[in-house]
């Protein structure tokens, strides 16, 4: 099994230059958001939602509205990540927003 250093000359000989595109389209971002929302909440909270809602239709309406709100919030957070492309995540955002108060 060849190591990475041994494989590098093979790529250069064939003219192959790997390039990573730093873009996320709307469809890919939406798929990630949908997967995270459904995966995190579908197995944990339905019982409580449907008990408090009183009917299956109201429970589905609440579930759908919460999903829309979560999607909009996450898209806003993703936009923030593209505007401030520094490593550090939330710490960097808070520091930019509040300066020395953070």
JSON list of C-alpha atoms in Angstrom, two decimals:
[
{"chain": "A", "resi": 1, "resn": "UNK", "atom": "CA", "xyz": [0.00, 0.00, 0.00]},
{"chain": "A", "resi": 2, "resn": "UNK", "atom": "CA", "xyz": [1.55, 3.26, -1.08]},
{"chain": "A", "resi": 3, "resn": "UNK", "atom": "CA", "xyz": [1.55, 6.32, 1.15]},
{"chain": "A", "resi": 4, "resn": "UNK", "atom": "CA", "xyz": [0.30, 9.75, 0.19]},
{"chain": "A", "resi": 5, "resn": "UNK", "atom": "CA", "xyz": [3.80, 10.97, -0.63]},
{"chain": "A", "resi": 6, "resn": "UNK", "atom": "CA", "xyz": [4.34, 8.12, -3.08]},
{"chain": "A", "resi": 7, "resn": "UNK", "atom": "CA", "xyz": [1.01, 8.71, -4.85]},
{"chain": "A", "resi": 8, "resn": "UNK", "atom": "CA", "xyz": [1.48, 12.47, -5.34]},
{"chain": "A", "resi": 9, "resn": "UNK", "atom": "CA", "xyz": [3.90, 12.16, -8.31]},
{"chain": "A", "resi": 10, "resn": "UNK", "atom": "CA", "xyz": [1.42, 9.89, -10.12]},
{"chain": "A", "resi": 11, "resn": "UNK", "atom": "CA", "xyz": [-1.25, 12.57, -10.08]},
{"chain": "A", "resi": 12, "resn": "UNK", "atom": "CA", "xyz": [1.14, 15.23, -11.32]},
{"chain": "A", "resi": 13, "resn": "UNK", "atom": "CA", "xyz": [2.31, 13.06, -14.19]},
{"chain": "A", "resi": 14, "resn": "UNK", "atom": "CA", "xyz": [-1.24, 12.58, -15.44]},
{"chain": "A", "resi": 15, "resn": "UNK", "atom": "CA", "xyz": [-2.02, 16.28, -15.10]},
{"chain": "A", "resi": 16, "resn": "UNK", "atom": "CA", "xyz": [-4.55, 15.70, -12.32]},
{"chain": "A", "resi": 17, "resn": "UNK", "atom": "CA", "xyz": [-4.81, 18.60, -9.89]},
{"chain": "A", "resi": 18, "resn": "UNK", "atom": "CA", "xyz": [-7.44, 17.99, -7.20]},
{"chain": "A", "resi": 19, "resn": "UNK", "atom": "CA", "xyz": [-9.40, 21.12, -6.38]},
{"chain": "A", "resi": 20, "resn": "UNK", "atom": "CA", "xyz": [-11.92, 21.51, -3.62]},
{"chain": "A", "resi": 21, "resn": "UNK", "atom": "CA", "xyz": [-14.81, 23.84, -4.28]},
{"chain": "A", "resi": 22, "resn": "UNK", "atom": "CA", "xyz": [-15.79, 25.78, -1.17]},
{"chain": "A", "resi": 23, "resn": "UNK", "atom": "CA", "xyz": [-19.42, 26.18, -2.09]},
{"chain": "A", "resi": 24, "resn": "UNK", "atom": "CA", "xyz": [-22.67, 24.84, -0.72]},
{"chain": "A", "resi": 25, "resn": "UNK", "atom": "CA", "xyz": [-25.74, 25.23, -2.84]},
{"chain": "A", "resi": 26, "resn": "UNK", "atom": "CA", "xyz": [-29.26, 25.80, -1.59]},
{"chain": "A", "resi": 27, "resn": "UNK", "atom": "CA", "xyz": [-30.26, 22.21, -2.29]},
{"chain": "A", "resi": 28, "resn": "UNK", "atom": "CA", "xyz": [-27.30, 20.72, -0.42]},
{"chain": "A", "resi": 29, "resn": "UNK", "atom": "CA", "xyz": [-27.76, 23.09, 2.53]},
{"chain": "A", "resi": 30, "resn": "UNK", "atom": "CA", "xyz": [-31.47, 22.33, 2.68]},
{"chain": "A", "resi": 31, "resn": "UNK", "atom": "CA", "xyz": [-30.80, 18.59, 2.61]},
{"chain": "A", "resi": 32, "resn": "UNK", "atom": "CA", "xyz": [-28.35, 18.86, 5.51]},
{"chain": "A", "resi": 33, "resn": "UNK", "atom": "CA", "xyz": [-30.77, 21.02, 7.50]},
{"chain": "A", "resi": 34, "resn": "UNK", "atom": "CA", "xyz": [-33.71, 18.72, 6.84]},
{"chain": "A", "resi": 35, "resn": "UNK", "atom": "CA", "xyz": [-31.67, 15.66, 7.79]},
{"chain": "A", "resi": 36, "resn": "UNK", "atom": "CA", "xyz": [-30.48, 17.24, 11.02]},
{"chain": "A", "resi": 37, "resn": "UNK", "atom": "CA", "xyz": [-33.93, 18.48, 12.04]},
{"chain": "A", "resi": 38, "resn": "UNK", "atom": "CA", "xyz": [-35.68, 15.21, 11.29]},
{"chain": "A", "resi": 39, "resn": "UNK", "atom": "CA", "xyz": [-32.90, 13.06, 12.66]},
{"chain": "A", "resi": 40, "resn": "UNK", "atom": "CA", "xyz": [-32.63, 14.99, 15.90]},
{"chain": "A", "resi": 41, "resn": "UNK", "atom": "CA", "xyz": [-36.29, 15.42, 16.71]},
{"chain": "A", "resi": 42, "resn": "UNK", "atom": "CA", "xyz": [-38.39, 12.69, 15.13]},
{"chain": "A", "resi": 43, "resn": "UNK", "atom": "CA", "xyz": [-37.43, 9.98, 17.60]},
{"chain": "A", "resi": 44, "resn": "UNK", "atom": "CA", "xyz": [-37.48, 12.09, 20.76]},
{"chain": "A", "resi": 45, "resn": "UNK", "atom": "CA", "xyz": [-40.28, 14.61, 20.87]},
{"chain": "A", "resi": 46, "resn": "UNK", "atom": "CA", "xyz": [-43.40, 13.45, 18.94]},
{"chain": "A", "resi": 47, "resn": "UNK", "atom": "CA", "xyz": [-45.12, 12.02, 22.00]},
{"chain": "A", "resi": 48, "resn": "UNK", "atom": "CA", "xyz": [-44.97, 15.30, 23.92]},
{"chain": "A", "resi": 49, "resn": "UNK", "atom": "CA", "xyz": [-46.03, 17.39, 20.93]},
{"chain": "A", "resi": 50, "resn": "UNK", "atom": "CA", "xyz": [-49.06, 15.25, 20.16]},
{"chain": "A", "resi": 51, "resn": "UNK", "atom": "CA", "xyz": [-50.12, 15.04, 23.82]},
{"chain": "A", "resi": 52, "resn": "UNK", "atom": "CA", "xyz": [-50.07, 18.83, 24.22]},
{"chain": "A", "resi": 53, "resn": "UNK", "atom": "CA", "xyz": [-51.59, 19.60, 20.80]},
{"chain": "A", "resi": 54, "resn": "UNK", "atom": "CA", "xyz": [-54.78, 17.66, 21.41]},
{"chain": "A", "resi": 55, "resn": "UNK", "atom": "CA", "xyz": [-55.25, 16.31, 17.88]},
{"chain": "A", "resi": 56, "resn": "UNK", "atom": "CA", "xyz": [-53.07, 14.77, 15.19]},
{"chain": "A", "resi": 57, "resn": "UNK", "atom": "CA", "xyz": [-53.75, 17.65, 12.77]},
{"chain": "A", "resi": 58, "resn": "UNK", "atom": "CA", "xyz": [-52.67, 20.28, 15.29]},
{"chain": "A", "resi": 59, "resn": "UNK", "atom": "CA", "xyz": [-49.59, 18.23, 16.11]},
{"chain": "A", "resi": 60, "resn": "UNK", "atom": "CA", "xyz": [-48.60, 18.06, 12.45]},
{"chain": "A", "resi": 61, "resn": "UNK", "atom": "CA", "xyz": [-49.18, 21.81, 12.07]},
{"chain": "A", "resi": 62, "resn": "UNK", "atom": "CA", "xyz": [-46.98, 22.57, 15.08]},
{"chain": "A", "resi": 63, "resn": "UNK", "atom": "CA", "xyz": [-44.33, 20.17, 13.81]},
{"chain": "A", "resi": 64, "resn": "UNK", "atom": "CA", "xyz": [-44.35, 21.80, 10.35]},
{"chain": "A", "resi": 65, "resn": "UNK", "atom": "CA", "xyz": [-44.17, 25.36, 11.69]},
{"chain": "A", "resi": 66, "resn": "UNK", "atom": "CA", "xyz": [-41.30, 24.44, 14.00]},
{"chain": "A", "resi": 67, "resn": "UNK", "atom": "CA", "xyz": [-39.49, 22.85, 11.05]},
{"chain": "A", "resi": 68, "resn": "UNK", "atom": "CA", "xyz": [-39.91, 25.99, 8.95]},
{"chain": "A", "resi": 69, "resn": "UNK", "atom": "CA", "xyz": [-38.64, 28.21, 11.78]},
{"chain": "A", "resi": 70, "resn": "UNK", "atom": "CA", "xyz": [-35.66, 25.90, 12.38]},
{"chain": "A", "resi": 71, "resn": "UNK", "atom": "CA", "xyz": [-34.83, 25.88, 8.66]},
{"chain": "A", "resi": 72, "resn": "UNK", "atom": "CA", "xyz": [-34.94, 29.68, 8.41]},
{"chain": "A", "resi": 73, "resn": "UNK", "atom": "CA", "xyz": [-32.76, 30.07, 11.51]},
{"chain": "A", "resi": 74, "resn": "UNK", "atom": "CA", "xyz": [-30.23, 27.57, 10.21]},
{"chain": "A", "resi": 75, "resn": "UNK", "atom": "CA", "xyz": [-30.08, 29.24, 6.80]},
{"chain": "A", "resi": 76, "resn": "UNK", "atom": "CA", "xyz": [-29.41, 32.55, 8.55]},
{"chain": "A", "resi": 77, "resn": "UNK", "atom": "CA", "xyz": [-26.65, 30.86, 10.56]},
{"chain": "A", "resi": 78, "resn": "UNK", "atom": "CA", "xyz": [-25.17, 29.40, 7.37]},
{"chain": "A", "resi": 79, "resn": "UNK", "atom": "CA", "xyz": [-25.20, 32.86, 5.79]},
{"chain": "A", "resi": 80, "resn": "UNK", "atom": "CA", "xyz": [-23.35, 34.17, 8.83]},
{"chain": "A", "resi": 81, "resn": "UNK", "atom": "CA", "xyz": [-20.78, 31.43, 8.35]},
{"chain": "A", "resi": 82, "resn": "UNK", "atom": "CA", "xyz": [-20.17, 32.47, 4.76]},
{"chain": "A", "resi": 83, "resn": "UNK", "atom": "CA", "xyz": [-19.84, 36.13, 5.70]},
{"chain": "A", "resi": 84, "resn": "UNK", "atom": "CA", "xyz": [-17.27, 35.40, 8.45]},
{"chain": "A", "resi": 85, "resn": "UNK", "atom": "CA", "xyz": [-15.15, 32.49, 7.14]},
{"chain": "A", "resi": 86, "resn": "UNK", "atom": "CA", "xyz": [-12.81, 32.33, 10.14]},
{"chain": "A", "resi": 87, "resn": "UNK", "atom": "CA", "xyz": [-12.39, 29.22, 12.24]},
{"chain": "A", "resi": 88, "resn": "UNK", "atom": "CA", "xyz": [-13.87, 29.28, 15.72]},
{"chain": "A", "resi": 89, "resn": "UNK", "atom": "CA", "xyz": [-17.58, 29.15, 14.93]},
{"chain": "A", "resi": 90, "resn": "UNK", "atom": "CA", "xyz": [-19.88, 30.86, 17.38]},
{"chain": "A", "resi": 91, "resn": "UNK", "atom": "CA", "xyz": [-17.03, 32.43, 19.34]},
{"chain": "A", "resi": 92, "resn": "UNK", "atom": "CA", "xyz": [-15.92, 34.39, 16.27]},
{"chain": "A", "resi": 93, "resn": "UNK", "atom": "CA", "xyz": [-19.49, 35.53, 15.54]},
{"chain": "A", "resi": 94, "resn": "UNK", "atom": "CA", "xyz": [-20.06, 36.70, 19.10]},
{"chain": "A", "resi": 95, "resn": "UNK", "atom": "CA", "xyz": [-16.69, 38.45, 19.19]},
{"chain": "A", "resi": 96, "resn": "UNK", "atom": "CA", "xyz": [-17.49, 40.28, 15.92]},
{"chain": "A", "resi": 97, "resn": "UNK", "atom": "CA", "xyz": [-20.92, 41.28, 17.21]},
{"chain": "A", "resi": 98, "resn": "UNK", "atom": "CA", "xyz": [-19.98, 42.40, 20.73]},
{"chain": "A", "resi": 99, "resn": "UNK", "atom": "CA", "xyz": [-16.28, 43.22, 20.48]},
{"chain": "A", "resi": 100, "resn": "UNK", "atom": "CA", "xyz": [-14.57, 43.51, 23.86]},
{"chain": "A", "resi": 101, "resn": "UNK", "atom": "CA", "xyz": [-17.79, 42.74, 25.74]},
{"chain": "A", "resi": 102, "resn": "UNK", "atom": "CA", "xyz": [-17.57, 39.10, 24.61]}
]
